[in-house]
mmCIF file with all atom_site columns, C-alpha atoms in Angstrom:
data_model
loop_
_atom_site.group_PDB
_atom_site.id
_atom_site.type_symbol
_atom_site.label_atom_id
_atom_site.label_alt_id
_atom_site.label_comp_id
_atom_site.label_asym_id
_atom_site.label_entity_id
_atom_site.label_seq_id
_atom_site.pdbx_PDB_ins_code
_atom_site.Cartn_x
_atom_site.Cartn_y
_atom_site.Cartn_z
_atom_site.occupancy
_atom_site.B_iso_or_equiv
_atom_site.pdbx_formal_charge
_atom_site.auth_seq_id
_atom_site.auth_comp_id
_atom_site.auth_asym_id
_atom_site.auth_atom_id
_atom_site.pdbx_PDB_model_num
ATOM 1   C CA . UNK R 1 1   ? 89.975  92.371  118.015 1.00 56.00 ? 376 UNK R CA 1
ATOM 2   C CA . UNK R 1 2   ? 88.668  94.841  115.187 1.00 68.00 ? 377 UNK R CA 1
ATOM 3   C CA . UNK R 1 3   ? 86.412  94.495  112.329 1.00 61.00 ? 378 UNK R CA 1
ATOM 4   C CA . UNK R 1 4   ? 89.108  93.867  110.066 1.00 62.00 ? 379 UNK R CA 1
ATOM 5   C CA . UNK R 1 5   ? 89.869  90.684  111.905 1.00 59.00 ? 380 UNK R CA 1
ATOM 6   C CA . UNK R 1 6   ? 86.476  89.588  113.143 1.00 53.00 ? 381 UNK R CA 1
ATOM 7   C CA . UNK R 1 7   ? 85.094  89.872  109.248 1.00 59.00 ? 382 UNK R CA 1
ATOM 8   C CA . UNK R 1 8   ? 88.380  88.476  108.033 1.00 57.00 ? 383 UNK R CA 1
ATOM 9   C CA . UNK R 1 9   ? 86.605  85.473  106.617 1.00 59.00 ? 384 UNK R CA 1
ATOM 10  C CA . UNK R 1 10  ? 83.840  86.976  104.476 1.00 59.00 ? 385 UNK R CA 1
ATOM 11  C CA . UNK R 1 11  ? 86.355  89.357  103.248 1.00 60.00 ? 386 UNK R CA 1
ATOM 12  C CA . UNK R 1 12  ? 88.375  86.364  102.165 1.00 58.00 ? 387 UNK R CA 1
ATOM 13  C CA . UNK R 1 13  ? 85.783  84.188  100.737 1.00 64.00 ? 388 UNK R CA 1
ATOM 14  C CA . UNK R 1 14  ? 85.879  83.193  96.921  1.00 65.00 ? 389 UNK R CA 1
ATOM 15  C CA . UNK R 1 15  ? 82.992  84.791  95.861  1.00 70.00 ? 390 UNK R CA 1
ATOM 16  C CA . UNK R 1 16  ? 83.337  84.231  92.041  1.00 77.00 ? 391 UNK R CA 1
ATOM 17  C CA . UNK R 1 17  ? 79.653  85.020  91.195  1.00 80.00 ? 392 UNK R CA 1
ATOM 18  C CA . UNK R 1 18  ? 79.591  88.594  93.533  1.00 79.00 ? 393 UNK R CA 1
ATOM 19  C CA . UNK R 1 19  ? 82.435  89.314  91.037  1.00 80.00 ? 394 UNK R CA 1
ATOM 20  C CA . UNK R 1 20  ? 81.010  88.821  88.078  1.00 81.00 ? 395 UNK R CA 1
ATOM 21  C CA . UNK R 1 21  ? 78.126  90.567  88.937  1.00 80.00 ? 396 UNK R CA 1
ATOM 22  C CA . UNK R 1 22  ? 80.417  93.530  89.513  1.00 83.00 ? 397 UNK R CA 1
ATOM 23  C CA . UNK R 1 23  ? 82.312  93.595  86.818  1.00 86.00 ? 398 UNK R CA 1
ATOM 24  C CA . UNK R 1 24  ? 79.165  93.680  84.590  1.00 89.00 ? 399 UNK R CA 1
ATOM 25  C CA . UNK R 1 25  ? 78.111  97.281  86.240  1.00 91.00 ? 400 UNK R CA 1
ATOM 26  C CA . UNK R 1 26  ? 80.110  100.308 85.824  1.00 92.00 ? 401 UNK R CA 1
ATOM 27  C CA . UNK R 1 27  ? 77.103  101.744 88.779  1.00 94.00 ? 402 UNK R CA 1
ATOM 28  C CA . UNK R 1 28  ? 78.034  98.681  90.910  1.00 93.00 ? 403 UNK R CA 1
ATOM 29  C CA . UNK R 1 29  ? 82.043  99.201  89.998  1.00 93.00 ? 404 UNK R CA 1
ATOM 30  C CA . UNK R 1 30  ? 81.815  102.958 90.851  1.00 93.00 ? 405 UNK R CA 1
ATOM 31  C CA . UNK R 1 31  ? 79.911  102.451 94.328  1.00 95.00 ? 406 UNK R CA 1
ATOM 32  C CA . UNK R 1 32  ? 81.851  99.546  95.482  1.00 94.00 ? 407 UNK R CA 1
ATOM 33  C CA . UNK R 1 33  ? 85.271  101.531 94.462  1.00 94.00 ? 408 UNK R CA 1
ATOM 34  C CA . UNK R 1 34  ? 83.500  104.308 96.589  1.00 95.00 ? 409 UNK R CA 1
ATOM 35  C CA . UNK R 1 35  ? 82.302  102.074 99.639  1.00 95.00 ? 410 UNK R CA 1
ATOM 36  C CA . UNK R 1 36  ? 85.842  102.270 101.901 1.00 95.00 ? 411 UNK R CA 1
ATOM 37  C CA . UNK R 1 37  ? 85.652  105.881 101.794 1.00 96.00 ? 412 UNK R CA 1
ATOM 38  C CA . UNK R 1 38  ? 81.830  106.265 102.997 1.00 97.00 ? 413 UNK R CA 1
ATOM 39  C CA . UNK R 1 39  ? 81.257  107.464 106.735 1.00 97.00 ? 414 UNK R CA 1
ATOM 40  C CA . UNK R 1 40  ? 79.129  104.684 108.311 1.00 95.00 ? 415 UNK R CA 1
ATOM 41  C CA . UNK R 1 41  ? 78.586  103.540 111.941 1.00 95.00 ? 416 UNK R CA 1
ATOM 42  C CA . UNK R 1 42  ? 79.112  100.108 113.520 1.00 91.00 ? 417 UNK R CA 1
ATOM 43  C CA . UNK R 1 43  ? 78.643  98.807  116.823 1.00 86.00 ? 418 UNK R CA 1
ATOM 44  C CA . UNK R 1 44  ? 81.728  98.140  118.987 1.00 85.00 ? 419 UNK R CA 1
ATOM 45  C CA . UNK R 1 45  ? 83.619  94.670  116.929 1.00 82.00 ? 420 UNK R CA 1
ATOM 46  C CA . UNK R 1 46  ? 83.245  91.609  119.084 1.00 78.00 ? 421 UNK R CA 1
ATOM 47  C CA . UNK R 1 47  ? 85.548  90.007  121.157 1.00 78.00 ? 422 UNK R CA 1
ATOM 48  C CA . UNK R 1 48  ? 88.078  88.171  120.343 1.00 76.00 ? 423 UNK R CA 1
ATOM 49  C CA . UNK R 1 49  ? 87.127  84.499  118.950 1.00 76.00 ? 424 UNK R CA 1
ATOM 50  C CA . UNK R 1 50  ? 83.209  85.332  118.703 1.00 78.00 ? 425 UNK R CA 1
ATOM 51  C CA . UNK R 1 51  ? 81.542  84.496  115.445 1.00 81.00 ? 426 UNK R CA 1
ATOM 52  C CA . UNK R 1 52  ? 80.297  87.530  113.690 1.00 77.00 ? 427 UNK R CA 1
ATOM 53  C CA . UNK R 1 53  ? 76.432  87.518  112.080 1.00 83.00 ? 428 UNK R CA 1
ATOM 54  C CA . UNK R 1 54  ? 76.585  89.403  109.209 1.00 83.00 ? 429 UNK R CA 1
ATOM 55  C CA . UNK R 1 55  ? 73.062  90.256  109.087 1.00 89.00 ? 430 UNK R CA 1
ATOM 56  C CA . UNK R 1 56  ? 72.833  91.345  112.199 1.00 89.00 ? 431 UNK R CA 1
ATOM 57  C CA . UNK R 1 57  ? 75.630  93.687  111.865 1.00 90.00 ? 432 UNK R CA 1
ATOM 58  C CA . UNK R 1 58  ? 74.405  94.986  108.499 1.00 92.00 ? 433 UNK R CA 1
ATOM 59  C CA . UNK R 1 59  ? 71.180  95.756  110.785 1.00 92.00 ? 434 UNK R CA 1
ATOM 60  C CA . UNK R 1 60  ? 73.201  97.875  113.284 1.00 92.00 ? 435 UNK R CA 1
ATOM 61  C CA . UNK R 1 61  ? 75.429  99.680  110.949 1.00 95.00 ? 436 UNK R CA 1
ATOM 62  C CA . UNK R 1 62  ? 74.407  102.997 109.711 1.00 96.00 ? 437 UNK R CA 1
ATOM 63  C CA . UNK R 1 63  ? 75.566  103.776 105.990 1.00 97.00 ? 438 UNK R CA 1
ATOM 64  C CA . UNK R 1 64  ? 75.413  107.747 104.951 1.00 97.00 ? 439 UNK R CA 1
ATOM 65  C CA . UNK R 1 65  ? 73.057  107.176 101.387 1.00 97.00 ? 440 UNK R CA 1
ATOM 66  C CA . UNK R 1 66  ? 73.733  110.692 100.855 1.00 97.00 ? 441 UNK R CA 1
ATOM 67  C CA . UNK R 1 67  ? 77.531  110.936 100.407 1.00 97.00 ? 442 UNK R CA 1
ATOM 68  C CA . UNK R 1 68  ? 78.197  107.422 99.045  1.00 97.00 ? 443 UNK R CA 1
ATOM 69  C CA . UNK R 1 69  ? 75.915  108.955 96.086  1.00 97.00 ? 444 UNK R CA 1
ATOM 70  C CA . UNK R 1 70  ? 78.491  111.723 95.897  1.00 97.00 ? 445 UNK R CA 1
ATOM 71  C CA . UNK R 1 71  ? 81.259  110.116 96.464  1.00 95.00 ? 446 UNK R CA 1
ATOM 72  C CA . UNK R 1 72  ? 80.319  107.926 93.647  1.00 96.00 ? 447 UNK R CA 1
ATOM 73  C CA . UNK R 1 73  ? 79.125  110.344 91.249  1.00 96.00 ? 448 UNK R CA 1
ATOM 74  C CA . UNK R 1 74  ? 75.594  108.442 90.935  1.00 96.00 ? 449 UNK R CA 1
ATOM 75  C CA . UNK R 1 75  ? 72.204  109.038 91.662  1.00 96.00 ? 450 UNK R CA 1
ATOM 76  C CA . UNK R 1 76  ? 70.873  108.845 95.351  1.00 96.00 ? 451 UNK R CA 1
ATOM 77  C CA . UNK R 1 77  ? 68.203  106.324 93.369  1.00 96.00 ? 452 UNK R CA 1
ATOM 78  C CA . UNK R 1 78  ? 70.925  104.128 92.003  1.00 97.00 ? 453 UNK R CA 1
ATOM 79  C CA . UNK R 1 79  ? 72.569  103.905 95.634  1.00 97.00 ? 454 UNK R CA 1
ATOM 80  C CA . UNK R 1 80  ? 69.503  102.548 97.487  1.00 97.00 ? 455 UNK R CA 1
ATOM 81  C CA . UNK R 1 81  ? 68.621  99.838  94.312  1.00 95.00 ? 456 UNK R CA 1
ATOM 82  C CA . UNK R 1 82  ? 72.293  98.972  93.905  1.00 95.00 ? 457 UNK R CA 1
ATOM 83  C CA . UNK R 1 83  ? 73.239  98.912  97.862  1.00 96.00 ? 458 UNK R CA 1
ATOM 84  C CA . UNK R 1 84  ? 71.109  95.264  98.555  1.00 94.00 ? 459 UNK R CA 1
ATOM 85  C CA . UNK R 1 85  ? 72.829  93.585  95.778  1.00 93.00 ? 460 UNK R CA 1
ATOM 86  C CA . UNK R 1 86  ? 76.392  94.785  96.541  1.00 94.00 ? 461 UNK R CA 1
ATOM 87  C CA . UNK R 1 87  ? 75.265  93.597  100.201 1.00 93.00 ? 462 UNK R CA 1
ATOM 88  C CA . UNK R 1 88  ? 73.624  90.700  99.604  1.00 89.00 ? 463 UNK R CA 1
ATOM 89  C CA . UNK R 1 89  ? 76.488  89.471  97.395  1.00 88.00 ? 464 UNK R CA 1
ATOM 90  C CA . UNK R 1 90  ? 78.852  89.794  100.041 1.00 90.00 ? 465 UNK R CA 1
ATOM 91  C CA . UNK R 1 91  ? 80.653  92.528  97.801  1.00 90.00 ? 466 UNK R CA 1
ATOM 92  C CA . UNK R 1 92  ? 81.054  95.005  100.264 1.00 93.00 ? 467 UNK R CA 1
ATOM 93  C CA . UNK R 1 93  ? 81.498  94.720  104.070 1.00 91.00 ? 468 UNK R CA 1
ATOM 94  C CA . UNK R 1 94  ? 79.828  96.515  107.328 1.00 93.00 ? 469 UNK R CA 1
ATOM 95  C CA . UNK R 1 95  ? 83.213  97.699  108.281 1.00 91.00 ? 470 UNK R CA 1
ATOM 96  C CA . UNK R 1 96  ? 84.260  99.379  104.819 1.00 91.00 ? 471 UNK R CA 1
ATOM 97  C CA . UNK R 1 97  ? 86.086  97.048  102.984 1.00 91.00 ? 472 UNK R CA 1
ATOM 98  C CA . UNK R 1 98  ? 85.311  95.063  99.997  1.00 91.00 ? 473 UNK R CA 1
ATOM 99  C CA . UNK R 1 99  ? 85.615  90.910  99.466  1.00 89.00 ? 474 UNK R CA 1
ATOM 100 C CA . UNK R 1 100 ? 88.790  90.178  97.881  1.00 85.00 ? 475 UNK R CA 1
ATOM 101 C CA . UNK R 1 101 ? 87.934  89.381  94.693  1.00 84.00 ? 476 UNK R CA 1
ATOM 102 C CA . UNK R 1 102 ? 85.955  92.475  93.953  1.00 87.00 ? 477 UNK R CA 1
ATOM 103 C CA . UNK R 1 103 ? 88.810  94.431  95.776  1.00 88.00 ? 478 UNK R CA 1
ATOM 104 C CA . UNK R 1 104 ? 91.500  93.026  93.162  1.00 84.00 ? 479 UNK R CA 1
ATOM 105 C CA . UNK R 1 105 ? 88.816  93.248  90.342  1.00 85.00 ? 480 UNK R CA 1
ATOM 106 C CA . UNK R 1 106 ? 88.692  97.009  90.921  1.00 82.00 ? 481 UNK R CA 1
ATOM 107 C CA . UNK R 1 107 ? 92.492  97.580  91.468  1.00 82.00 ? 482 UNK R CA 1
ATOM 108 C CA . UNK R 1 108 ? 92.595  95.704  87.835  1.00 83.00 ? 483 UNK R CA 1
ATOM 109 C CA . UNK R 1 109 ? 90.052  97.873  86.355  1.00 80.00 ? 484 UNK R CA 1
ATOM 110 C CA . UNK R 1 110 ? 91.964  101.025 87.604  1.00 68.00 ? 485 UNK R CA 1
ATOM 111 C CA . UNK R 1 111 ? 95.168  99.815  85.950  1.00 67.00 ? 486 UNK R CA 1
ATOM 112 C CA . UNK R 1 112 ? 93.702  99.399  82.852  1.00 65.00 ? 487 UNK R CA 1
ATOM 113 C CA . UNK R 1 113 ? 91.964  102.459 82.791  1.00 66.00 ? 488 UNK R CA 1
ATOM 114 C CA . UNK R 1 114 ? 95.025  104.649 84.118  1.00 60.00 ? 489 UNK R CA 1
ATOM 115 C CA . UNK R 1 115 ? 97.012  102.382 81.132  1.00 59.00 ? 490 UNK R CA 1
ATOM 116 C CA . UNK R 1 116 ? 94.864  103.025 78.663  1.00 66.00 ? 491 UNK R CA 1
ATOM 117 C CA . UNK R 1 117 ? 94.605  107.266 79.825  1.00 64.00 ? 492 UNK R CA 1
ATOM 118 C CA . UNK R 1 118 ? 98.382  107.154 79.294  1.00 65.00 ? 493 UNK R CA 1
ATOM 119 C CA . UNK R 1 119 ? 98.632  105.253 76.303  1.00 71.00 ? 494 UNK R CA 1
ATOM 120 C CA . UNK R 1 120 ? 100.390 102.203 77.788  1.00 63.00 ? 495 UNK R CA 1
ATOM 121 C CA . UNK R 1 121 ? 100.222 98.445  76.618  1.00 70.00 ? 496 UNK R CA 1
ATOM 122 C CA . UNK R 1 122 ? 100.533 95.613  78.670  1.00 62.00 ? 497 UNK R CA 1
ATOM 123 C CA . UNK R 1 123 ? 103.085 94.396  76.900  1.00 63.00 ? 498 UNK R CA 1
ATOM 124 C CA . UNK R 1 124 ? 104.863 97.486  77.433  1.00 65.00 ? 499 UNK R CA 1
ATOM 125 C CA . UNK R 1 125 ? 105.342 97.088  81.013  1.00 60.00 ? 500 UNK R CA 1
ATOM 126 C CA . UNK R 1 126 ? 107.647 93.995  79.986  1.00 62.00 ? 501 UNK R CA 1
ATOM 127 C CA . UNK R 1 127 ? 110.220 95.962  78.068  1.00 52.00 ? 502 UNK R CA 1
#
């Protein structure tokens, strides 16, 4: 089993208010988009059917500050005071990806912008 599988069910939790926190940030909007592309380290995933602590893997995974900040085009400052709350509301994961919601949130965001770059309308699309 991999992280992907053994963190399957915080990725797929409805966390409505880790959204809306996010979607009220463009800092927390560019460092979560950022997040699956930062280098980190995590200890070996578990076996298969063992409950994973999320904590305690947040405690043994190793995030690179530095490039996320670069990555995201922010301040190393903004990283470390904007990393806890991304964390602690289960927006981003150990293993690199983000909860669902947040994931779609930023896809949707993306659209819109790359819509709105190219001077499409929604209602457009349905022509």
């Amino acid at each position: 089993m991999g992280w992907p599988e053994a963190l399957l069910i915080y990725r797929a939790a409805d966390n409505f208010q880790g959204a809306a926190l996010l979607a009220r940030s463009d800092t927390l909007m560019r460092l979560a988009a950022a997040w699956p592309k930062v280098k980190r380290r995590t200890p070996e995933p578990p076996p298969a059917g063992q409950e994973v602590d999320l904590e305690d893997l947040w405690e043994m995974t190793v995030v690179d500050f530095q490039g996320w900040a670069q990555l995201a085009q922010v301040d190393p400052l903004q990283v470390m005071e904007a990393f806890p709350v991304l964390r602690g509301n289960g927006i981003i994961l150990p293993d690199g990806t983000l909860n669902h919601l947040a994931d779609s949130l930023l896809q949707k965001e993306a659209a819109g912008s790359l819509m709105a770059q190219f001077g499409v309308k929604p209602g457009d699309l349905q022509k």
